[in-house]
């Protein structure tokens, strides 16, 4: 890999790590390839690719398989290199008001174990117990990183929670608790839940293939994650996406932040249940499923969901005018409500977009369920490997 003009000379170790990351990214994004094909893809010398692949094989990050020579082909047959990474793992966790989730992901992008547990009291001890249990039950291997998704503002250090009105956790309390639970075996970071879920949808879910995507959470809190050409947009301080507190909701409704009129106070889980006149169940998904079933027989509940959908569309119209997303993914409890929310949201969008030249974003439901944020957190916990900041054991 050639250095950029004017850049400080890289150390040999650092350059090898960066080159290894280039190969890993190629295999993850484009699939298996022979060593010669990898050299063409990455622009690295064949000899360099050979050394990297050999080290990655030793680290059990990749495997090479024998192949049959095609009829009429000349020369020595190539052996496809595949990214396996079954023993190289990232742990994603989500800490939320009424549930916690965990996903164990290997370097190849395969989910090895996942679980969600309901919460009735303090969620942090439940999360810590779940993290320990998932690591214990998961495949043996090296834990490369862990990230906790939280519904709140996370500072630029990716560990300190600046504000989480629905959870009441602050500073590095969450990161420290998970650090202790994992005995310091890997770096632990913290990220915003909507950002993590958006990242998951762009890699595994409804936004795969979309260059510009917006994800909207559907839990007690409402937040947005913005993905532009595969990268999260976080803003100058990392706080981008706090759309739940836009002042576009019912002006008399009190939000969890203490203010009135927030969008979250009109379309969050508690607002939806209050409008439907139904109690909260074990998880947001169970609650929404019960409301959707009631709406089939109760016109008043159906009307409440139609109003909810319009309120969703109103906020999305504002965001569409600002961000111009190609795809909008509705996650969390919105998934269980389906077209009862999507259709009125589409209609509100059509009414609010000021110009016929503007394309209405494609509204889709999440395909990842309540574990979207944990899955995205697991993906993000492995980012340092794919960027070359962290070496794969034995590969350098």
Coordinates of C-alpha atoms in Angstrom, one line a residue:
X1 CA 0.0 0.0 0.0
X2 CA 1.5 3.3 -1.1
X3 CA 1.8 6.1 1.4
X4 CA -0.1 9.3 0.7
X5 CA 2.1 12.3 -0.4
X6 CA 3.2 14.3 2.6
X7 CA 2.1 11.7 5.1
X8 CA 4.4 10.7 7.9
X9 CA 6.2 7.4 7.2
X10 CA 4.3 4.5 8.6
X11 CA 6.0 1.8 10.7
X12 CA 6.5 -1.6 9.1
X13 CA 4.2 -3.1 11.6
X14 CA 1.5 -0.4 11.0
X15 CA 1.8 -0.8 7.2
X16 CA 1.4 -4.6 7.5
X17 CA -1.7 -4.1 9.7
X18 CA -3.2 -1.6 7.2
X19 CA -2.5 -4.0 4.3
X20 CA -4.1 -6.9 6.2
X21 CA -7.1 -4.8 6.8
X22 CA -7.4 -4.1 3.1
X23 CA -7.4 -7.8 2.3
X24 CA -10.0 -8.5 5.1
X25 CA -12.3 -5.8 3.8
X26 CA -12.1 -7.1 0.3
X27 CA -13.0 -10.6 1.4
X28 CA -15.9 -9.3 3.6
X29 CA -17.4 -7.0 1.0
X30 CA -16.7 -8.8 -2.2
X31 CA -16.5 -12.5 -1.2
X32 CA -13.9 -15.2 -1.7
X33 CA -11.1 -14.8 -4.2
X34 CA -7.8 -16.4 -5.1
X35 CA -4.5 -14.7 -4.0
X36 CA -4.0 -13.4 -7.6
X37 CA -7.6 -11.9 -7.6
X38 CA -7.0 -10.4 -4.2
X39 CA -3.8 -8.7 -5.5
X40 CA -5.9 -7.2 -8.4
X41 CA -8.7 -6.1 -6.1
X42 CA -6.5 -4.4 -3.5
X43 CA -3.6 -3.2 -5.6
X44 CA -1.1 -4.9 -3.4
X45 CA 1.8 -7.0 -4.7
X46 CA 1.1 -10.7 -5.1
X47 CA 4.0 -11.5 -2.7
X48 CA 2.5 -9.1 -0.1
X49 CA -0.9 -10.8 -0.5
X50 CA 0.7 -14.2 -0.1
X51 CA 2.3 -13.3 3.2
X52 CA -0.9 -11.7 4.5
X53 CA -3.0 -14.7 3.5
X54 CA -0.6 -17.1 5.1
X55 CA -0.6 -15.3 8.4
X56 CA -4.4 -15.0 8.3
X57 CA -4.7 -18.8 7.7
X58 CA -2.5 -19.4 10.8
X59 CA -4.8 -17.0 12.8
X60 CA -7.9 -19.0 11.6
X61 CA -9.3 -15.8 10.1
X62 CA -9.4 -17.2 6.5
X63 CA -9.3 -20.5 4.8
X64 CA -8.2 -21.7 1.4
X65 CA -10.0 -24.5 -0.4
X66 CA -8.9 -26.7 -3.2
X67 CA -10.6 -26.1 -6.6
X68 CA -11.1 -28.1 -9.7
X69 CA -9.4 -26.7 -12.9
X70 CA -11.9 -25.5 -15.4
X71 CA -11.8 -27.3 -18.8
X72 CA -9.3 -25.7 -21.1
X73 CA -7.8 -23.6 -18.3
X74 CA -4.0 -23.1 -18.2
X75 CA -1.5 -22.7 -15.4
X76 CA -1.7 -23.6 -11.8
X77 CA -5.3 -23.5 -10.4
X78 CA -6.0 -20.8 -7.8
X79 CA -7.3 -21.7 -4.4
X80 CA -10.1 -19.4 -3.3
X81 CA -9.5 -17.6 0.0
X82 CA -12.6 -17.2 2.2
X83 CA -13.1 -15.1 5.2
X84 CA -14.2 -17.4 8.0
X85 CA -13.0 -15.9 11.3
X86 CA -15.2 -18.3 13.3
X87 CA -13.0 -18.0 16.4
X88 CA -12.6 -14.2 16.1
X89 CA -15.6 -12.5 17.7
X90 CA -17.3 -9.2 18.4
X91 CA -19.9 -8.8 21.1
X92 CA -22.8 -6.4 20.6
X93 CA -25.1 -5.4 23.5
X94 CA -28.1 -3.2 23.9
X95 CA -29.2 -1.6 27.1
X96 CA -32.7 -0.3 27.0
X97 CA -35.5 0.7 29.3
X98 CA -37.5 -2.6 29.2
X99 CA -35.2 -5.1 27.5
X100 CA -31.5 -6.0 27.0
X101 CA -30.0 -7.8 24.0
X102 CA -26.8 -9.5 23.0
X103 CA -25.3 -10.6 19.7
X104 CA -22.1 -12.5 19.2
X105 CA -20.8 -12.0 15.7
X106 CA -17.7 -13.6 14.0
X107 CA -15.3 -11.8 11.8
X108 CA -17.0 -13.2 8.7
X109 CA -20.3 -11.5 9.6
X110 CA -22.1 -14.6 10.9
X111 CA -24.3 -14.4 14.0
X112 CA -23.1 -17.1 16.4
X113 CA -25.4 -16.4 19.3
X114 CA -28.1 -13.9 20.1
X115 CA -30.6 -13.3 22.9
X116 CA -33.0 -10.7 24.2
X117 CA -34.3 -10.6 27.8
X118 CA -37.1 -8.5 29.3
X119 CA -36.3 -6.1 32.1
X120 CA -38.6 -4.9 34.9
X121 CA -36.2 -3.1 37.1
X122 CA -32.6 -1.8 36.7
X123 CA -31.5 -3.0 33.3
X124 CA -27.7 -2.8 33.8
X125 CA -27.3 -5.9 36.1
X126 CA -29.4 -7.8 33.6
X127 CA -27.2 -6.7 30.7
X128 CA -24.1 -7.7 32.6
X129 CA -25.4 -11.1 33.3
X130 CA -26.5 -11.6 29.7
X131 CA -23.1 -10.5 28.4
X132 CA -21.3 -13.1 30.6
X133 CA -23.8 -15.8 29.7
X134 CA -23.5 -15.2 26.0
X135 CA -19.7 -15.3 26.0
X136 CA -19.8 -18.4 28.1
X137 CA -22.2 -20.2 25.8
X138 CA -20.8 -18.9 22.6
X139 CA -18.0 -20.5 20.4
X140 CA -14.5 -20.6 21.8
X141 CA -12.3 -17.9 20.4
X142 CA -10.8 -14.5 20.8
X143 CA -13.1 -11.6 21.7
X144 CA -11.8 -8.7 19.6
X145 CA -14.2 -6.0 21.0
X146 CA -17.5 -5.3 22.6
X147 CA -19.9 -2.3 22.2
X148 CA -23.0 -1.4 24.1
X149 CA -25.8 0.4 22.3
X150 CA -27.7 2.9 24.5
X151 CA -30.7 5.2 23.8
X152 CA -28.9 8.5 24.5
X153 CA -26.1 10.8 23.6
X154 CA -22.6 9.3 23.7
X155 CA -19.5 11.5 23.8
X156 CA -16.7 11.3 21.2
X157 CA -14.6 9.0 23.4
X158 CA -17.2 6.2 22.6
X159 CA -17.4 5.3 26.3
X160 CA -19.1 8.2 28.1
X161 CA -22.9 8.6 28.1
X162 CA -23.7 12.3 28.1
X163 CA -27.5 12.1 28.3
X164 CA -29.9 9.3 28.5
X165 CA -33.2 10.6 29.9
X166 CA -35.0 7.2 29.7
X167 CA -32.2 5.3 31.4
X168 CA -30.6 7.6 33.9
X169 CA -27.0 6.3 33.3
X170 CA -24.1 8.7 32.9
X171 CA -20.4 9.0 32.2
X172 CA -18.6 5.6 31.8
X173 CA -20.9 3.6 34.2
X174 CA -22.1 1.3 31.5
X175 CA -18.6 0.7 29.9
X176 CA -17.0 0.1 33.3
X177 CA -19.7 -2.5 34.3
X178 CA -19.2 -4.4 31.0
X179 CA -15.4 -4.1 31.3
X180 CA -15.6 -5.8 34.7
X181 CA -18.0 -8.4 33.5
X182 CA -15.7 -9.4 30.6
X183 CA -12.6 -9.3 32.9
X184 CA -10.9 -6.8 30.6
X185 CA -10.5 -9.4 27.8
X186 CA -11.3 -6.9 25.0
X187 CA -11.9 -3.1 24.5
X188 CA -15.4 -2.0 25.5
X189 CA -17.1 1.0 23.8
X190 CA -20.5 2.5 23.9
X191 CA -22.6 3.8 21.0
X192 CA -26.0 5.3 20.3
X193 CA -28.7 2.7 19.7
X194 CA -30.1 4.2 16.6
X195 CA -26.6 4.5 15.0
X196 CA -25.9 0.9 15.8
X197 CA -29.3 -0.3 14.4
X198 CA -28.8 1.8 11.2
X199 CA -25.3 0.2 10.8
X200 CA -26.9 -3.2 11.2
X201 CA -29.6 -2.5 8.6
X202 CA -27.1 -1.3 6.1
X203 CA -24.9 -4.4 6.5
X204 CA -27.5 -7.2 7.2
X205 CA -31.1 -5.8 6.9
X206 CA -33.6 -3.7 5.0
X207 CA -31.0 -1.0 3.9
X208 CA -28.5 -3.4 2.3
X209 CA -27.5 -1.9 -1.1
X210 CA -28.8 1.6 -0.3
X211 CA -26.2 4.4 -0.3
X212 CA -28.3 6.8 1.8
X213 CA -30.4 5.4 4.5
X214 CA -32.2 6.6 7.6
X215 CA -33.2 4.3 10.5
X216 CA -35.9 5.2 13.0
X217 CA -36.0 3.4 16.3
X218 CA -39.3 2.3 17.7
X219 CA -38.9 1.9 21.5
X220 CA -39.7 4.0 24.5
X221 CA -37.4 6.6 23.0
X222 CA -37.2 7.7 19.3
X223 CA -33.9 8.3 17.6
X224 CA -32.4 8.2 14.1
X225 CA -29.3 6.7 12.6
X226 CA -28.0 8.1 9.4
X227 CA -25.8 6.0 7.0
X228 CA -24.3 7.7 4.0
X229 CA -22.4 5.5 1.6
X230 CA -21.7 2.9 4.3
X231 CA -20.6 5.4 7.0
X232 CA -22.5 6.7 10.0
X233 CA -23.0 10.4 10.1
X234 CA -22.5 11.5 13.7
X235 CA -22.1 15.2 13.5
X236 CA -19.5 17.5 15.1
X237 CA -19.9 16.1 18.6
X238 CA -21.3 12.6 17.8
X239 CA -24.8 13.6 18.8
X240 CA -26.5 13.6 15.4
X241 CA -29.8 11.8 15.1
X242 CA -31.6 13.0 18.3
X243 CA -34.8 13.4 16.3
X244 CA -37.1 12.3 19.0
X245 CA -36.9 15.7 20.7
X246 CA -37.8 17.7 17.6
X247 CA -40.8 19.9 18.8
X248 CA -43.3 18.6 16.3
X249 CA -45.5 16.4 18.6
X250 CA -48.6 17.0 20.6
X251 CA -47.8 20.3 22.4
X252 CA -49.5 19.1 25.6
X253 CA -47.7 15.7 25.7
X254 CA -44.8 15.5 28.3
X255 CA -41.7 13.7 27.1
X256 CA -39.2 11.7 29.1
X257 CA -36.8 14.6 28.8
X258 CA -39.2 16.8 30.8
X259 CA -40.2 19.0 27.9
X260 CA -43.6 19.1 26.1
X261 CA -44.3 18.6 22.4
X262 CA -41.4 16.3 21.5
X263 CA -42.0 13.9 18.6
X264 CA -41.1 11.1 20.9
X265 CA -44.0 12.0 23.2
X266 CA -46.4 11.4 20.2
X267 CA -44.9 8.3 18.5
X268 CA -42.8 6.5 21.2
X269 CA -44.0 3.2 22.6
X270 CA -45.6 4.7 25.7
X271 CA -47.5 7.2 23.6
X272 CA -48.7 4.5 21.2
X273 CA -50.0 2.3 24.1
X274 CA -51.7 5.3 25.7
X275 CA -53.5 6.2 22.5
X276 CA -54.6 2.6 22.1
X277 CA -55.6 2.3 25.7
X278 CA -53.6 -0.9 26.3
X279 CA -51.0 -2.0 28.9
X280 CA -47.3 -2.5 28.3
X281 CA -46.2 -6.1 28.0
X282 CA -42.8 -7.8 28.4
X283 CA -41.1 -6.3 25.3
X284 CA -41.9 -3.5 22.9
X285 CA -42.6 -6.1 20.2
X286 CA -45.0 -8.1 22.3
X287 CA -46.8 -4.8 23.2
X288 CA -47.2 -3.8 19.6
X289 CA -48.3 -7.2 18.5
X290 CA -51.1 -7.1 21.0
X291 CA -52.2 -3.6 19.8
X292 CA -52.1 -4.7 16.2
X293 CA -54.3 -7.7 17.0
X294 CA -56.8 -5.5 18.9
X295 CA -56.9 -3.1 16.0
X296 CA -58.4 -5.8 13.8
X297 CA -61.6 -5.8 15.9
X298 CA -61.6 -2.3 17.6
X299 CA -62.0 0.7 15.2
X300 CA -60.8 3.1 17.9
X301 CA -57.5 1.3 18.1
X302 CA -57.2 1.3 14.3
X303 CA -57.9 5.1 14.2
X304 CA -55.2 5.6 16.9
X305 CA -52.7 3.8 14.8
X306 CA -53.6 5.8 11.7
X307 CA -53.0 9.0 13.7
X308 CA -49.7 7.5 14.9
X309 CA -48.7 6.8 11.3
X310 CA -49.5 10.4 10.2
X311 CA -47.4 11.7 13.1
X312 CA -44.5 9.4 12.0
X313 CA -44.9 10.7 8.4
X314 CA -44.9 14.3 9.6
X315 CA -41.5 14.0 11.2
X316 CA -40.1 11.9 8.4
X317 CA -41.1 14.7 5.9
X318 CA -38.9 17.1 7.8
X319 CA -36.0 14.7 7.9
X320 CA -36.5 13.8 4.2
X321 CA -36.3 17.5 3.3
X322 CA -33.0 17.9 5.3
X323 CA -31.3 14.6 4.5
X324 CA -32.9 13.3 1.3
X325 CA -32.5 9.6 2.2
X326 CA -33.0 6.9 -0.4
X327 CA -34.5 4.5 2.2
X328 CA -36.1 5.0 5.6
X329 CA -36.2 1.9 7.8
X330 CA -38.7 1.8 10.7
X331 CA -37.5 -0.5 13.5
X332 CA -38.5 -1.7 16.9
X333 CA -42.2 -1.8 17.7
X334 CA -43.2 -0.2 14.3
X335 CA -42.4 -3.6 12.7
X336 CA -45.3 -5.3 14.4
X337 CA -47.7 -2.6 13.3
X338 CA -46.7 -2.9 9.6
X339 CA -48.9 -1.2 7.1
X340 CA -51.1 0.3 9.8
X341 CA -48.3 2.8 10.3
X342 CA -46.5 2.7 6.9
X343 CA -49.5 3.6 4.8
X344 CA -50.6 6.8 6.7
X345 CA -46.9 7.7 7.0
X346 CA -46.5 7.5 3.2
X347 CA -49.6 9.7 2.7
X348 CA -48.3 12.3 5.1
X349 CA -44.9 12.3 3.4
X350 CA -46.6 12.8 0.0
X351 CA -48.6 15.7 1.4
X352 CA -45.6 17.4 3.0
X353 CA -42.8 17.1 0.4
X354 CA -43.0 20.6 -1.2
X355 CA -41.8 19.7 -4.7
X356 CA -42.9 16.9 -7.1
X357 CA -39.3 16.8 -8.1
X358 CA -38.4 15.3 -4.7
X359 CA -38.6 11.5 -4.5
X360 CA -40.3 10.1 -1.5
X361 CA -37.9 7.8 0.3
X362 CA -38.8 4.2 0.2
X363 CA -40.3 3.3 3.6
X364 CA -39.4 -0.2 4.8
X365 CA -39.8 -2.2 8.0
X366 CA -36.7 -3.5 9.7
X367 CA -35.9 -7.2 9.0
X368 CA -33.7 -7.5 12.1
X369 CA -36.2 -7.4 15.0
X370 CA -35.4 -6.1 18.4
X371 CA -31.8 -7.2 18.2
X372 CA -30.9 -4.7 15.4
X373 CA -29.0 -2.4 17.7
X374 CA -27.0 -5.2 19.3
X375 CA -26.1 -6.6 15.9
X376 CA -24.9 -3.2 14.8
X377 CA -23.0 -2.8 18.0
X378 CA -21.3 -6.2 17.3
X379 CA -20.4 -5.0 13.7
X380 CA -19.0 -1.8 15.1
X381 CA -16.9 -3.6 17.7
X382 CA -15.0 -5.2 14.8
X383 CA -14.5 -2.0 12.8
X384 CA -11.0 -1.5 14.3
X385 CA -9.9 -4.8 12.7
X386 CA -11.2 -3.8 9.3
X387 CA -9.6 -0.3 9.6
X388 CA -6.2 -1.7 10.6
X389 CA -6.2 -0.2 14.1
X390 CA -6.3 -3.6 15.7
X391 CA -4.3 -6.6 14.5
X392 CA -5.7 -10.1 14.1
X393 CA -3.7 -12.3 16.5
X394 CA -0.9 -14.0 14.6
X395 CA -1.5 -12.1 11.4
X396 CA 1.2 -9.5 11.8

